[in-house]
């Protein structure tokens, strides 16, 4: 199938780390993306990883890719209240992105 | 440093009317994509265009929906004879030429059908 799956909700305390998980289906996907969507807004590109990489770090964000299990995760270190949003993973099959349903992250003060 | 610009941000139409959604890509981007987001769902691909060409419209409903990206001016997503099921957020994205270039999204048009 074409599904990209994510858990719907995640709640963490401010200052803790958040880990958002995603499984995808197409082993030929070349790039995998993480986007952030705040209420009423569009999607903000956070980071992306090429499929021949295992890990990518960008400031507070760490992306881990397990190609064998088709599993992607996004870790946000020192989570802040401003990180509360919906996080989408997407697999890029050339130009056609397949999105998950999004994980709603709630950060508790 | 304008990003992808979409207008209007909100659009209300009555059943049977036409809806026109506009998208201006980021400066230097020649590829435009339209996605639809239903409530509580992820985005679904609709169409991919380059200037004056539709490259892939496999995600577009066969009837009532059309898209264009003319030589001059914004890309337009047009929905004729709207129905309640067309209520959704419609997002446009753009990317530059080149393999693997990520798509950058606009803030979307939220279409409500009365």
Short mmCIF file of C-alpha atoms in Angstrom, two decimals, chain A residues 31 33 35 42-43 45 90-99, chain B residues 3-7 21-26 28-37 43-60 65-70 73-78 89-109:
data_model
loop_
_atom_site.label_atom_id
_atom_site.label_comp_id
_atom_site.label_asym_id
_atom_site.label_seq_id
_atom_site.Cartn_x
_atom_site.Cartn_y
_atom_site.Cartn_z
CA UNK A 31 14.32 11.15 0.49
CA UNK A 33 11.12 14.55 5.15
CA UNK A 35 7.48 18.99 8.30
CA UNK A 42 1.25 25.73 6.16
CA UNK A 43 3.95 23.12 6.42
CA UNK A 45 10.25 22.02 6.28
CA UNK A 90 6.70 12.26 4.16
CA UNK A 91 8.41 9.90 1.80
CA UNK A 92 9.55 11.35 -1.48
CA UNK A 93 9.02 9.18 -4.51
CA UNK A 94 10.63 11.57 -6.95
CA UNK A 95 8.27 14.58 -6.92
CA UNK A 96 5.25 12.90 -5.33
CA UNK A 97 5.34 13.10 -1.56
CA UNK A 98 3.33 10.61 0.48
CA UNK A 99 2.43 12.08 3.86
CA UNK B 3 8.02 32.16 0.37
CA UNK B 4 5.26 30.38 -1.50
CA UNK B 5 2.30 32.76 -1.60
CA UNK B 6 -1.24 31.47 -1.70
CA UNK B 7 -4.45 33.44 -1.89
CA UNK B 21 -7.13 29.17 -5.76
CA UNK B 22 -3.88 30.95 -6.60
CA UNK B 23 -0.29 30.11 -5.90
CA UNK B 24 2.87 32.06 -6.61
CA UNK B 25 5.97 29.89 -6.18
CA UNK B 26 9.11 30.98 -4.42
CA UNK B 28 13.59 30.87 -8.69
CA UNK B 29 11.29 27.85 -8.40
CA UNK B 30 9.88 26.46 -11.60
CA UNK B 31 8.00 23.44 -10.24
CA UNK B 32 4.61 23.70 -8.57
CA UNK B 33 2.62 21.03 -6.73
CA UNK B 34 -0.89 21.06 -5.30
CA UNK B 35 -1.98 18.95 -2.32
CA UNK B 36 -5.28 18.62 -0.51
CA UNK B 37 -5.66 18.12 3.23
CA UNK B 43 -1.76 15.88 2.64
CA UNK B 44 -2.66 14.06 -0.57
CA UNK B 45 -0.91 14.81 -3.84
CA UNK B 46 -3.10 16.26 -6.57
CA UNK B 47 -1.02 17.64 -9.44
CA UNK B 48 2.50 18.60 -10.49
CA UNK B 49 3.09 21.40 -12.98
CA UNK B 50 5.94 23.20 -14.65
CA UNK B 51 5.50 26.40 -16.64
CA UNK B 52 2.76 25.79 -19.23
CA UNK B 53 2.86 22.02 -18.66
CA UNK B 54 0.97 19.55 -16.51
CA UNK B 55 3.46 16.84 -15.65
CA UNK B 56 1.34 14.57 -13.45
CA UNK B 57 -2.32 15.05 -12.53
CA UNK B 58 -2.90 11.52 -11.25
CA UNK B 59 -4.19 12.80 -7.89
CA UNK B 60 -6.80 15.13 -9.34
CA UNK B 65 -10.94 20.04 -11.07
CA UNK B 66 -8.31 21.63 -13.28
CA UNK B 67 -4.93 23.26 -12.77
CA UNK B 68 -2.67 25.49 -14.80
CA UNK B 69 0.65 27.24 -14.47
CA UNK B 70 0.83 29.82 -17.25
CA UNK B 73 1.33 34.76 -13.42
CA UNK B 74 0.48 32.37 -10.63
CA UNK B 75 -0.59 28.77 -10.78
CA UNK B 76 -4.37 28.34 -10.51
CA UNK B 77 -6.33 25.43 -9.10
CA UNK B 78 -9.90 25.66 -10.32
CA UNK B 89 -7.28 22.95 2.96
CA UNK B 90 -5.46 23.19 -0.36
CA UNK B 91 -1.72 23.60 -0.21
CA UNK B 92 0.66 24.61 -2.92
CA UNK B 93 4.35 23.78 -2.85
CA UNK B 94 7.22 24.72 -5.09
CA UNK B 95 10.74 23.53 -5.68
CA UNK B 96 13.65 24.50 -7.88
CA UNK B 97 14.98 22.43 -10.74
CA UNK B 98 17.05 19.42 -9.71
CA UNK B 99 16.70 15.99 -8.24
CA UNK B 100 15.92 15.81 -4.54
CA UNK B 101 15.19 19.48 -4.05
CA UNK B 102 12.69 19.68 -1.18
CA UNK B 103 9.26 21.18 -1.67
CA UNK B 104 8.42 24.36 0.21
CA UNK B 105 4.81 24.91 1.14
CA UNK B 106 2.54 27.92 1.29
CA UNK B 107 0.12 28.60 4.12
CA UNK B 108 -2.77 27.07 2.20
CA UNK B 109 -6.27 28.09 1.19
#
